[in-house]
PDB file of C-alpha atoms in Angstrom:
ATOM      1  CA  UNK D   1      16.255 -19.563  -3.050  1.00 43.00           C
ATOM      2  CA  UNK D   2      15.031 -17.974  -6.208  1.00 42.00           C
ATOM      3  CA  UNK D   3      12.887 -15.556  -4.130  1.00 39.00           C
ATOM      4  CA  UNK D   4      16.305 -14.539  -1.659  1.00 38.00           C
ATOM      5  CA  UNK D   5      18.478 -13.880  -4.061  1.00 40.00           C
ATOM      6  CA  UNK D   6      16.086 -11.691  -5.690  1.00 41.00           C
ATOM      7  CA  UNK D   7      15.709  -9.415  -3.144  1.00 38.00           C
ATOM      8  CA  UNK D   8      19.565  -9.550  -2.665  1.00 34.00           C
ATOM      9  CA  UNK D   9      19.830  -8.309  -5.951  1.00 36.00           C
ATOM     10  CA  UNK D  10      17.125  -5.492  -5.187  1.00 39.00           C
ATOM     11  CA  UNK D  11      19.031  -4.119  -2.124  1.00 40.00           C
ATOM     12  CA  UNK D  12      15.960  -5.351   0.240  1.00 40.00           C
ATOM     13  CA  UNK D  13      17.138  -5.050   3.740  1.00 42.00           C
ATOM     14  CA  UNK D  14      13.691  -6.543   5.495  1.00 41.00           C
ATOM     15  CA  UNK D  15      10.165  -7.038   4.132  1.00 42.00           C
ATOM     16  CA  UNK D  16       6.950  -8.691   5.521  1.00 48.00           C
ATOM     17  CA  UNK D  17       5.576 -11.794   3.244  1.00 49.00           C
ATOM     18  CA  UNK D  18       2.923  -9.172   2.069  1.00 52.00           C
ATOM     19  CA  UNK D  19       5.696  -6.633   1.491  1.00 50.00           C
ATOM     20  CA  UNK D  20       8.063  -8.932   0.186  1.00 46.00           C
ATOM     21  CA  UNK D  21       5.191 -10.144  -2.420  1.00 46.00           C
ATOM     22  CA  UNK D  22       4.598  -6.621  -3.862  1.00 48.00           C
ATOM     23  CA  UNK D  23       7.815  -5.780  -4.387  1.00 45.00           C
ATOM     24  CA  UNK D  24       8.999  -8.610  -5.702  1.00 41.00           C
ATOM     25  CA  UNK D  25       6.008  -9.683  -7.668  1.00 44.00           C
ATOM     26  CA  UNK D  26       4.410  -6.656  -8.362  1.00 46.00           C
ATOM     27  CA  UNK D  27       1.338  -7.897  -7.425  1.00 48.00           C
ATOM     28  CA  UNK D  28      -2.563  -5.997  -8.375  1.00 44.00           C
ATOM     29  CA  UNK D  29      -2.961  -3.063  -5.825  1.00 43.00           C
ATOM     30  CA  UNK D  30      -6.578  -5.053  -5.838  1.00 44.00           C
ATOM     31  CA  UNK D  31      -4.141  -7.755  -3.550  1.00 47.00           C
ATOM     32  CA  UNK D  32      -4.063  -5.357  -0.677  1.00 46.00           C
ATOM     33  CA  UNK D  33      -8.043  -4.868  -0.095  1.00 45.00           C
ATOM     34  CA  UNK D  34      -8.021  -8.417   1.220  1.00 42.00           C
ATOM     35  CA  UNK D  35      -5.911 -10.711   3.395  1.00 39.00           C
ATOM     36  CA  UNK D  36      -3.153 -12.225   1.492  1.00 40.00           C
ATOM     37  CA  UNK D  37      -1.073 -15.373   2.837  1.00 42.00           C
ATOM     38  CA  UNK D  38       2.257 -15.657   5.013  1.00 42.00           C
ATOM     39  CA  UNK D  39       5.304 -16.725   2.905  1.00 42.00           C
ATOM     40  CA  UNK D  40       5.473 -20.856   3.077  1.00 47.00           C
ATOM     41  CA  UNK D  41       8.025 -21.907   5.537  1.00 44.00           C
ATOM     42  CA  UNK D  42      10.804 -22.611   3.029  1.00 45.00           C
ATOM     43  CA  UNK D  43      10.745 -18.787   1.815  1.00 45.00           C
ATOM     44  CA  UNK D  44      11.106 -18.019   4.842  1.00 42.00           C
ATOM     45  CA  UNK D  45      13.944 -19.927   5.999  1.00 40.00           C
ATOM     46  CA  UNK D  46      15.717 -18.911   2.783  1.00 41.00           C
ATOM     47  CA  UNK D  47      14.723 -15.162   2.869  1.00 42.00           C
ATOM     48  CA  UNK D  48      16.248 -15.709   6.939  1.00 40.00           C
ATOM     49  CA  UNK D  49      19.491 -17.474   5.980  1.00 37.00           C
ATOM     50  CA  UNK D  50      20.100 -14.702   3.127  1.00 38.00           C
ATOM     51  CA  UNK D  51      19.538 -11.992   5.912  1.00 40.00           C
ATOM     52  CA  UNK D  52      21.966 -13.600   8.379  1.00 35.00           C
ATOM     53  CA  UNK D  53      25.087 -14.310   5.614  1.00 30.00           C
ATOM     54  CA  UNK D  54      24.538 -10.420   5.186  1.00 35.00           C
ATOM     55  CA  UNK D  55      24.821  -9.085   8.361  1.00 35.00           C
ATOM     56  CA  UNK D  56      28.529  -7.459   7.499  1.00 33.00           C
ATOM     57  CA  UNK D  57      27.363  -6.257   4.112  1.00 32.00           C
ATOM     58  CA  UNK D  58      24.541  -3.824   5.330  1.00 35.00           C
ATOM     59  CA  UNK D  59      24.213  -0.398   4.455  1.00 37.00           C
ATOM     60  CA  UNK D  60      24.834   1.851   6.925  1.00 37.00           C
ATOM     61  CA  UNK D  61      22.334   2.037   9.538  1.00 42.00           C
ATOM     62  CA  UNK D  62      21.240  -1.280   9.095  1.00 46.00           C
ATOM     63  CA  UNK D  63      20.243  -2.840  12.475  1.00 47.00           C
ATOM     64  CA  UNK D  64      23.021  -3.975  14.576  1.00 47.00           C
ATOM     65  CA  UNK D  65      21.126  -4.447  18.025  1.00 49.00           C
ATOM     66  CA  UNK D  66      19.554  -7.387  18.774  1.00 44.00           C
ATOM     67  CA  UNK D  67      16.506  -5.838  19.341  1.00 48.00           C
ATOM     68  CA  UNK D  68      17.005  -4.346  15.896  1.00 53.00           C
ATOM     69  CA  UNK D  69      17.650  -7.300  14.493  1.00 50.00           C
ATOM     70  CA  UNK D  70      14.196  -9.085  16.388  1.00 52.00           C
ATOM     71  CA  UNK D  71      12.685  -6.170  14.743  1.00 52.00           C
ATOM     72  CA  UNK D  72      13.785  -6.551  10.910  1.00 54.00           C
ATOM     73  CA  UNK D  73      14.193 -10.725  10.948  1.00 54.00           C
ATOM     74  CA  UNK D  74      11.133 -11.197  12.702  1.00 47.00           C
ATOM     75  CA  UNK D  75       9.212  -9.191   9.688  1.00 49.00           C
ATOM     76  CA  UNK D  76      11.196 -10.554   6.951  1.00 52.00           C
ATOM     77  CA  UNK D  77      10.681 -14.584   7.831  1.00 49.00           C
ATOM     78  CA  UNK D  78       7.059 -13.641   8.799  1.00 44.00           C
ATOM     79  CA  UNK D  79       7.259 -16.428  11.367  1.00 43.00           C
ATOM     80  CA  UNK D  80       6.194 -16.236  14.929  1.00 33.00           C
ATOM     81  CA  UNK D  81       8.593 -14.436  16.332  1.00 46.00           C
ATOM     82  CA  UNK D  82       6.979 -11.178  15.515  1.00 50.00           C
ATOM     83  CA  UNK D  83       4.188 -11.797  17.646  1.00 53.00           C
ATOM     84  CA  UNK D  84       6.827 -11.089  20.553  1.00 64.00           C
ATOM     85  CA  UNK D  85       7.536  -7.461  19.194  1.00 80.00           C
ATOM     86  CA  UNK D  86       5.804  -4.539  20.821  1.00 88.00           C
ATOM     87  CA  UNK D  87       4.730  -1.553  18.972  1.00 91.00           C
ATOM     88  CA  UNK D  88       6.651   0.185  20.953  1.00 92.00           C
ATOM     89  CA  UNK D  89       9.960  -1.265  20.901  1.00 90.00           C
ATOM     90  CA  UNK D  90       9.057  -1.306  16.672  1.00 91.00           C
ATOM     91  CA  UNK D  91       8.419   2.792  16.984  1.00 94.00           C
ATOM     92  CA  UNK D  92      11.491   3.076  18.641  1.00 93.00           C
ATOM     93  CA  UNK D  93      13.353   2.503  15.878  1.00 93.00           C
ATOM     94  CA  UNK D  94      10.929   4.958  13.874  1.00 96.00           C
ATOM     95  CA  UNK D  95      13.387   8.078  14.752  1.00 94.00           C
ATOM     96  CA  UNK D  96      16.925   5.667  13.672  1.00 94.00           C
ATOM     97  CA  UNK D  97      19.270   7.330  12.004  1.00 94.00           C
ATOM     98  CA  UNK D  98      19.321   4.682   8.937  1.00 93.00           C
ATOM     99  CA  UNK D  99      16.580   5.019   6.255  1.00 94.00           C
ATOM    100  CA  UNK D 100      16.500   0.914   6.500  1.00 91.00           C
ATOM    101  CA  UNK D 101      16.211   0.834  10.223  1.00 92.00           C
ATOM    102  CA  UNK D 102      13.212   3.118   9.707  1.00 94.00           C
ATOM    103  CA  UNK D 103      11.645   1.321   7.034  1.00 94.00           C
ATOM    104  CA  UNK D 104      11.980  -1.937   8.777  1.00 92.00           C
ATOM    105  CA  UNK D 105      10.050  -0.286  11.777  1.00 93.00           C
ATOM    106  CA  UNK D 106       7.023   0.730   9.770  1.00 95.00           C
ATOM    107  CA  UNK D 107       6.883  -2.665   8.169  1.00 93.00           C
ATOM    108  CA  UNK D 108       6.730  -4.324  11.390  1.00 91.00           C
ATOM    109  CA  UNK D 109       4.487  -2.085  12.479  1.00 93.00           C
ATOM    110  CA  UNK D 110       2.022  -2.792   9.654  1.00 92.00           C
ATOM    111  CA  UNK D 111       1.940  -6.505  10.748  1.00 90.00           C
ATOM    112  CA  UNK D 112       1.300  -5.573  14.230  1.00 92.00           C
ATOM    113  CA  UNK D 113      -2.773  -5.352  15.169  1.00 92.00           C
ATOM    114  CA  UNK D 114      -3.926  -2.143  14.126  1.00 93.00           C
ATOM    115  CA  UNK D 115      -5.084  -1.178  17.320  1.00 93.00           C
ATOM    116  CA  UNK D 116      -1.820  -2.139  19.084  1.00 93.00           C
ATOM    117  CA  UNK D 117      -0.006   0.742  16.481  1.00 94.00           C
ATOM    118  CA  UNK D 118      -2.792   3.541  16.830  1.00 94.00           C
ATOM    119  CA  UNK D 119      -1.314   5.495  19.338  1.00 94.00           C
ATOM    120  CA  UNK D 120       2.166   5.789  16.774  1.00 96.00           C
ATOM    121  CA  UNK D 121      -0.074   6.965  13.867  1.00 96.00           C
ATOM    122  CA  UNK D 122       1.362  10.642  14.509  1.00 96.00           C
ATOM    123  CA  UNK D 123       4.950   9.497  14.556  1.00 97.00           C
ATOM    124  CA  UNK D 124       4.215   7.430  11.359  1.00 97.00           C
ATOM    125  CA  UNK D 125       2.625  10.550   9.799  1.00 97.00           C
ATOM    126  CA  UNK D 126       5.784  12.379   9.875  1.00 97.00           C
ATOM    127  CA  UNK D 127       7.583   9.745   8.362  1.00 98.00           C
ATOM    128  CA  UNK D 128       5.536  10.311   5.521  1.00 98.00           C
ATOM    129  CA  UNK D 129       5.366  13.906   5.300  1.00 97.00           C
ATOM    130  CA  UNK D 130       8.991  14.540   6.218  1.00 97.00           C
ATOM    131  CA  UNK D 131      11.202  11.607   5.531  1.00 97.00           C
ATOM    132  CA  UNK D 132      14.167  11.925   3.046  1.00 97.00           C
ATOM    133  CA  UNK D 133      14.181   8.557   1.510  1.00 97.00           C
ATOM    134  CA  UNK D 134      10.825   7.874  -0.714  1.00 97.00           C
ATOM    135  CA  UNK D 135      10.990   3.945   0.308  1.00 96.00           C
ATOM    136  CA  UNK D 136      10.497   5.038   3.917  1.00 97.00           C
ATOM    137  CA  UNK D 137       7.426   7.483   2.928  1.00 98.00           C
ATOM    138  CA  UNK D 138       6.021   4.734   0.601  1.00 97.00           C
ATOM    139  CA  UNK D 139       6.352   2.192   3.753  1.00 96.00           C
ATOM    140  CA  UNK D 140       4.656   5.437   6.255  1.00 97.00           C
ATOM    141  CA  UNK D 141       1.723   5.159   3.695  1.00 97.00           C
ATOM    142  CA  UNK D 142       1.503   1.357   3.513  1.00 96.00           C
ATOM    143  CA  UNK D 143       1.524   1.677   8.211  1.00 96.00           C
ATOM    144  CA  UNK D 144      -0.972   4.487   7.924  1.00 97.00           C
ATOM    145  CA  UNK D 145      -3.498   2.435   5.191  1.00 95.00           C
ATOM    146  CA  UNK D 146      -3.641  -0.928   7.342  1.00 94.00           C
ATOM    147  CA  UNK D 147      -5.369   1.147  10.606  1.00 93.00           C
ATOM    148  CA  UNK D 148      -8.542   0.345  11.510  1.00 81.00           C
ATOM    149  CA  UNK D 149      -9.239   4.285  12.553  1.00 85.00           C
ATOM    150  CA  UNK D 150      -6.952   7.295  10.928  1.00 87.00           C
ATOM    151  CA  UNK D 151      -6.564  10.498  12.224  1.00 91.00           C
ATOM    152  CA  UNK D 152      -7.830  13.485  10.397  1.00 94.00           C
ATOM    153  CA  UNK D 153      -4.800  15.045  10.051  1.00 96.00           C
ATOM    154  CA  UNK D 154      -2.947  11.425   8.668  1.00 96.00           C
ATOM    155  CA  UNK D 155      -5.571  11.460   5.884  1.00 97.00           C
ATOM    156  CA  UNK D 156      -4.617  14.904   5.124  1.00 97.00           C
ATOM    157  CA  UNK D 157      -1.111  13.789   4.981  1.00 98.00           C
ATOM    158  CA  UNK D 158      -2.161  11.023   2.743  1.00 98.00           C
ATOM    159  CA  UNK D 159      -3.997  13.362   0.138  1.00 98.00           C
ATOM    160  CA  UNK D 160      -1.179  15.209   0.507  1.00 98.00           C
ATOM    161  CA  UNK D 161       1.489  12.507  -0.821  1.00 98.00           C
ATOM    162  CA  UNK D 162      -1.139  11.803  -3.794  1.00 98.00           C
ATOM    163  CA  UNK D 163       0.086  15.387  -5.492  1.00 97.00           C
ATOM    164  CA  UNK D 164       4.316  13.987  -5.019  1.00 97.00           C
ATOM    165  CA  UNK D 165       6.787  13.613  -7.593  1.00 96.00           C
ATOM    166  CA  UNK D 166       7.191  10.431  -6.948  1.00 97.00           C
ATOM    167  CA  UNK D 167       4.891   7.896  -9.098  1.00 97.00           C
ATOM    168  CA  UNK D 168       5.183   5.253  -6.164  1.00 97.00           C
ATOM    169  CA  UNK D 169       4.258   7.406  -3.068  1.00 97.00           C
ATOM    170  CA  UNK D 170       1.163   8.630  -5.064  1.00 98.00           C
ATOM    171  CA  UNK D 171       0.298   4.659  -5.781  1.00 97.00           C
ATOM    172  CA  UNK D 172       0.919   4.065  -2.238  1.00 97.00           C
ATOM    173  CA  UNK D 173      -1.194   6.909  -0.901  1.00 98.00           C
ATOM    174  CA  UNK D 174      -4.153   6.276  -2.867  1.00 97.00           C
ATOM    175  CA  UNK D 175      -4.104   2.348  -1.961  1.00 96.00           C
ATOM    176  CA  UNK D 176      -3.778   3.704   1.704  1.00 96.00           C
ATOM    177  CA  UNK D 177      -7.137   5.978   1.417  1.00 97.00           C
ATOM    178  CA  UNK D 178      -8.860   2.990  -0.188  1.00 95.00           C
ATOM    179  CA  UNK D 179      -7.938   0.583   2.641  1.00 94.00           C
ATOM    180  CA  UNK D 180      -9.526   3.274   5.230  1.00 95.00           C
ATOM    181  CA  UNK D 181     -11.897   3.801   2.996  1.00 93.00           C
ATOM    182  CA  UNK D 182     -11.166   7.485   3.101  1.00 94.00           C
ATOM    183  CA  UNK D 183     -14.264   8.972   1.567  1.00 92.00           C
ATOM    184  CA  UNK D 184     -13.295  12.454   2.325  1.00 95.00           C
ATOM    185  CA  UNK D 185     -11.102  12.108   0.335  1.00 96.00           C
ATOM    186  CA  UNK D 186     -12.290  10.869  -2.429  1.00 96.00           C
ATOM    187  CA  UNK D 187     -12.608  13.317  -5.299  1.00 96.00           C
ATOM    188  CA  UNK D 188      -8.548  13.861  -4.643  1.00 97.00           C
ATOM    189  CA  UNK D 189      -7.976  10.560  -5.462  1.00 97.00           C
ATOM    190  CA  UNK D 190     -10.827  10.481  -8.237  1.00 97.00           C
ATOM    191  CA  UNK D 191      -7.969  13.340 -10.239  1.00 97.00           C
ATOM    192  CA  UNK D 192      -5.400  10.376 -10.099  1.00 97.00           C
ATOM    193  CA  UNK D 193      -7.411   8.648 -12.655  1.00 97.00           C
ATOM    194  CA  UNK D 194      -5.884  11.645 -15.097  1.00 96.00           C
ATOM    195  CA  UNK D 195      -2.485  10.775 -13.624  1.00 96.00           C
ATOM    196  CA  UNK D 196       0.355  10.061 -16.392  1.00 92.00           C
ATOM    197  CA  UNK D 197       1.397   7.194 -14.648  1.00 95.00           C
ATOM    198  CA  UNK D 198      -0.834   4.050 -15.315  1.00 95.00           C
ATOM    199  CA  UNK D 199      -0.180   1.765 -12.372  1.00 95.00           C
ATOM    200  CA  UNK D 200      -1.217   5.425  -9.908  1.00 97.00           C
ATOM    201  CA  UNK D 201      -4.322   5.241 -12.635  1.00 97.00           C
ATOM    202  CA  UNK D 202      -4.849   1.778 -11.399  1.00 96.00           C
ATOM    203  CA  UNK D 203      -4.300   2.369  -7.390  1.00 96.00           C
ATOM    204  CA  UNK D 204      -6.493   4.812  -7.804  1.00 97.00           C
ATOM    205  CA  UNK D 205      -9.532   3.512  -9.965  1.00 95.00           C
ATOM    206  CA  UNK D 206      -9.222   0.137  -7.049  1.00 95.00           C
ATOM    207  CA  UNK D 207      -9.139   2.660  -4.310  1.00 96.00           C
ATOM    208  CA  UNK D 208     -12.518   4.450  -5.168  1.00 95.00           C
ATOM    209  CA  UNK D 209     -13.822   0.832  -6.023  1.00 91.00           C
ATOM    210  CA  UNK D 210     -12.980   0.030  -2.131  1.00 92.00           C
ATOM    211  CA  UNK D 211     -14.599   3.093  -0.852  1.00 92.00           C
ATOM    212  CA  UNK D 212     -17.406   2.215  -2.479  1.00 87.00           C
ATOM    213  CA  UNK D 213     -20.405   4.311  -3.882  1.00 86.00           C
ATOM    214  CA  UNK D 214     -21.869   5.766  -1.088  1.00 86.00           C
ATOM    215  CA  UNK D 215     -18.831   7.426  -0.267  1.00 90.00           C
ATOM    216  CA  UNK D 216     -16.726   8.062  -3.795  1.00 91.00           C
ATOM    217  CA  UNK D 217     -20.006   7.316  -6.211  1.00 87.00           C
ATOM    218  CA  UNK D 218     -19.955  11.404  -6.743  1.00 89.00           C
ATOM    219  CA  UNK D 219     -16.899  11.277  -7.434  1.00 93.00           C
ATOM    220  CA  UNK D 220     -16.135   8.393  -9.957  1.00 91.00           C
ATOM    221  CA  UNK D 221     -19.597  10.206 -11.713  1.00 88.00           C
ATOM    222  CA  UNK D 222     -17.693  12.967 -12.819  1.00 90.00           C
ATOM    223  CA  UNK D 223     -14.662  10.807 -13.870  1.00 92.00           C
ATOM    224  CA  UNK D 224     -16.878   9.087 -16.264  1.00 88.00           C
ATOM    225  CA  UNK D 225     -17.972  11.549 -18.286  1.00 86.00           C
ATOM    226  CA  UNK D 226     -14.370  12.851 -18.774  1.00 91.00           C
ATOM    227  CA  UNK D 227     -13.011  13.895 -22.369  1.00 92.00           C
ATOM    228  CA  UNK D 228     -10.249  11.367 -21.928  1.00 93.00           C
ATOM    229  CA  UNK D 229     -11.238   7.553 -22.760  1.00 92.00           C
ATOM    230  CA  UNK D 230      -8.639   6.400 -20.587  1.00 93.00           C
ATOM    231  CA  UNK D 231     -10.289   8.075 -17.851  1.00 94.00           C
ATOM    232  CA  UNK D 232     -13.203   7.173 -18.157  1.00 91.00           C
ATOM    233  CA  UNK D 233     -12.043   3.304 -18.769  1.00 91.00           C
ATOM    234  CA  UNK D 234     -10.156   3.530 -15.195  1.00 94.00           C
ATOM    235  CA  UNK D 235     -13.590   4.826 -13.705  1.00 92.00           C
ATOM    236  CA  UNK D 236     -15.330   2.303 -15.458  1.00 89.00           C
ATOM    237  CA  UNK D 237     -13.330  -0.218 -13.542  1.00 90.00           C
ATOM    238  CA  UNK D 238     -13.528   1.525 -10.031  1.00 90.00           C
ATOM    239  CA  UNK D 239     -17.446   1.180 -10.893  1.00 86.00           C
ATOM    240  CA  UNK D 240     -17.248  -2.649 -11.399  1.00 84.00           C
ATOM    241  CA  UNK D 241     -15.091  -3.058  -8.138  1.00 85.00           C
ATOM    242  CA  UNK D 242     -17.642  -0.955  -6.572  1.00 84.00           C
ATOM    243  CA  UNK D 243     -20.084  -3.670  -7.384  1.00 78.00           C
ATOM    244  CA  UNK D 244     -18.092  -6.480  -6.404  1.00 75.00           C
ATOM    245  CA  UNK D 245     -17.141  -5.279  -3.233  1.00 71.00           C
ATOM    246  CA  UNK D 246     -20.584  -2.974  -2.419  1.00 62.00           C
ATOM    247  CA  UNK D 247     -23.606  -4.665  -4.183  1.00 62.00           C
ATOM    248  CA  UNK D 248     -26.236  -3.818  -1.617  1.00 58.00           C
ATOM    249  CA  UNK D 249     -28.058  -0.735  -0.322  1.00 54.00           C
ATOM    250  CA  UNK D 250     -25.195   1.469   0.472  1.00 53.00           C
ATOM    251  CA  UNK D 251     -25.044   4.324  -1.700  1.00 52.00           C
ATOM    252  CA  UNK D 252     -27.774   2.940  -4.060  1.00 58.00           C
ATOM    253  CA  UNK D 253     -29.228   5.797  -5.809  1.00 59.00           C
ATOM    254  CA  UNK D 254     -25.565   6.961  -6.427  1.00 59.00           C
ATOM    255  CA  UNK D 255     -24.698   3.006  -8.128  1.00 55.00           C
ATOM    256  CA  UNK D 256     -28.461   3.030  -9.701  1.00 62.00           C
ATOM    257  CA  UNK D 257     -26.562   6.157 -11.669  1.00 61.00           C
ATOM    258  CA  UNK D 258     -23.385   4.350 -11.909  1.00 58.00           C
ATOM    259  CA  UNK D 259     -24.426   1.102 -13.243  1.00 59.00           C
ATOM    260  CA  UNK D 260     -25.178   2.257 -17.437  1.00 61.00           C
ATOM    261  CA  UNK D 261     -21.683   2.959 -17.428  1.00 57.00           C
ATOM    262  CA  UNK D 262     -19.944  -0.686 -16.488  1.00 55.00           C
ATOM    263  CA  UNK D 263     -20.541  -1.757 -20.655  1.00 56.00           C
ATOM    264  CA  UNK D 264     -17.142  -1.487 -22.320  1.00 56.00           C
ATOM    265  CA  UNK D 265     -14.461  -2.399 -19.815  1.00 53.00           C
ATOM    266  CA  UNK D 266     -13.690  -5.943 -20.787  1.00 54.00           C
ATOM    267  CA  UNK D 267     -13.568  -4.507 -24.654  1.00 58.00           C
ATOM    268  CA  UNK D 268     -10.815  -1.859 -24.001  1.00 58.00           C
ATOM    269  CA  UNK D 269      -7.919  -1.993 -25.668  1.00 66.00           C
ATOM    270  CA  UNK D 270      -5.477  -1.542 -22.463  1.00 65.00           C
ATOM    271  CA  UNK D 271      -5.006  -5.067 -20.812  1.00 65.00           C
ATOM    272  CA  UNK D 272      -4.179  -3.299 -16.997  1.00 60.00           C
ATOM    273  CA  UNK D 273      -8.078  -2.009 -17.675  1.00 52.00           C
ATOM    274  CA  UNK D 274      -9.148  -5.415 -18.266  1.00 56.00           C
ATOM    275  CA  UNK D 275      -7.388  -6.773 -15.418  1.00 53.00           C
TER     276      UNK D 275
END
């Protein structure tokens, strides 16, 4: 109940357990490297009855359809019932004239099986680069991060939303690049570690840690011999992930470099480092 009313209070239309979980927890970015749980079956019933006693209290261009409402209920309890949504009847609702309907499109389509959303990547994209309302851009990101194969031209769009105004697309994009393990882009998300925003800082020092140091070791190199401590204290910690999540022969004579510099995280004075 706790959790439902929460998100009543937040304005949150729909949301996936995983979804649901970040925004209302704001859980480590280090969370979304690695499968997380469904919402227990009591969440979801309460998140479900919350939805349903606010069907007349929706923003406009809520979803009113029952296939709109499959859509955003099925993604918000988490249970079953999204298994019997398409990605196409989800990407339908990609072009709605609500911000919410839109948003609760992507989010389904994130739960969806990668391969099963591929062909919408484009469509998604555009979302991102175009869309007026930052929580639908943050939610493109999110869609474009969980595919098993991006297009070129989507990771563009990715680095591109790392240089926005907005401190949560660039945390969003850089967790995206690290879930593809985007390596080509990896010295653009290597300059977030100098962002003035500490929780992008964070995104970003887990995202090189995911892409390991074959592909961002270069990268994360320079970082740590920046001026700035804090800098190099974030790239200290993308090293140690790097290790945790990489400790074998990929990129070896780039970690064999690394490796002098992991002495000193667990000492620094900022607790998100030591997290």
């Amino acid at each position: 109940a706790a959790m439902s009313q929460r998100a009543l209070r937040r304005g949150l239309t729909v949301a996936s357990p995983r979804a649901l979980r970040r925004e209302l927890t704001g859980a480590s970015p280090l969370d979304d490297y690695s499968p997380s749980p469904r919402s227990s079956p009591s969440q979801a019933r309460s998140l479900s009855r919350s939805l349903s006693i606010r069907q007349g209290r929706f923003l406009a261009g809520s979803p009113t359809s029952p296939a709109q409402w499959a859509v955003a209920l099925a993604t918000a309890t988490g249970e079953a019932a999204v298994d019997d949504i398409s990605a196409a009847e989800a990407a339908e609702q990609l072009s709605a004239p609500g911000w919410h309907e839109r948003k609760a499109a992507l989010i389904t389509l994130s739960e969806l099986p990668p391969q099963e959303v591929q062909s919408y990547a484009t469509a998604v994209m555009e979302l991102l680069s175009n869309d007026p309302e930052t929580r639908v851009r943050v939610s493109a990101a999110d869609c474009l991060g969980r595919l098993e194969k991006c297009p070129a031209k989507c990771v563009d769009a990715l680095v591109a939303a790392l240089s926005d105004s907005q401190a949560v697309l660039r945390q969003a994009s850089a967790r995206a690049l690290g879930c593809l393990k985007a390596g080509q882009a990896a010295q653009h998300v290597a300059d977030l570690l100098e962002d003035g925003d500490s929780v992008v800082q964070r995104e970003a020092s887990a995202a090189l840690g995911a892409m390991g140091p074959a592909l961002a070791g270069t990268a994360t190199l320079e970082k740590l011999k920046h001026s700035d401590a804090d800098v190099r204290a974030w790239a200290r910690r993308a090293v140690v992930r790097m290790k945790a999540l990489h400790d074998d022969s990929s990129g070896r004579s780039v970690f064999n470099q690394l490796h002098p510099h992991l002495e000193g995280v667990l000492a620094h004075p900022s607790s998100a480092v030591r997290a």
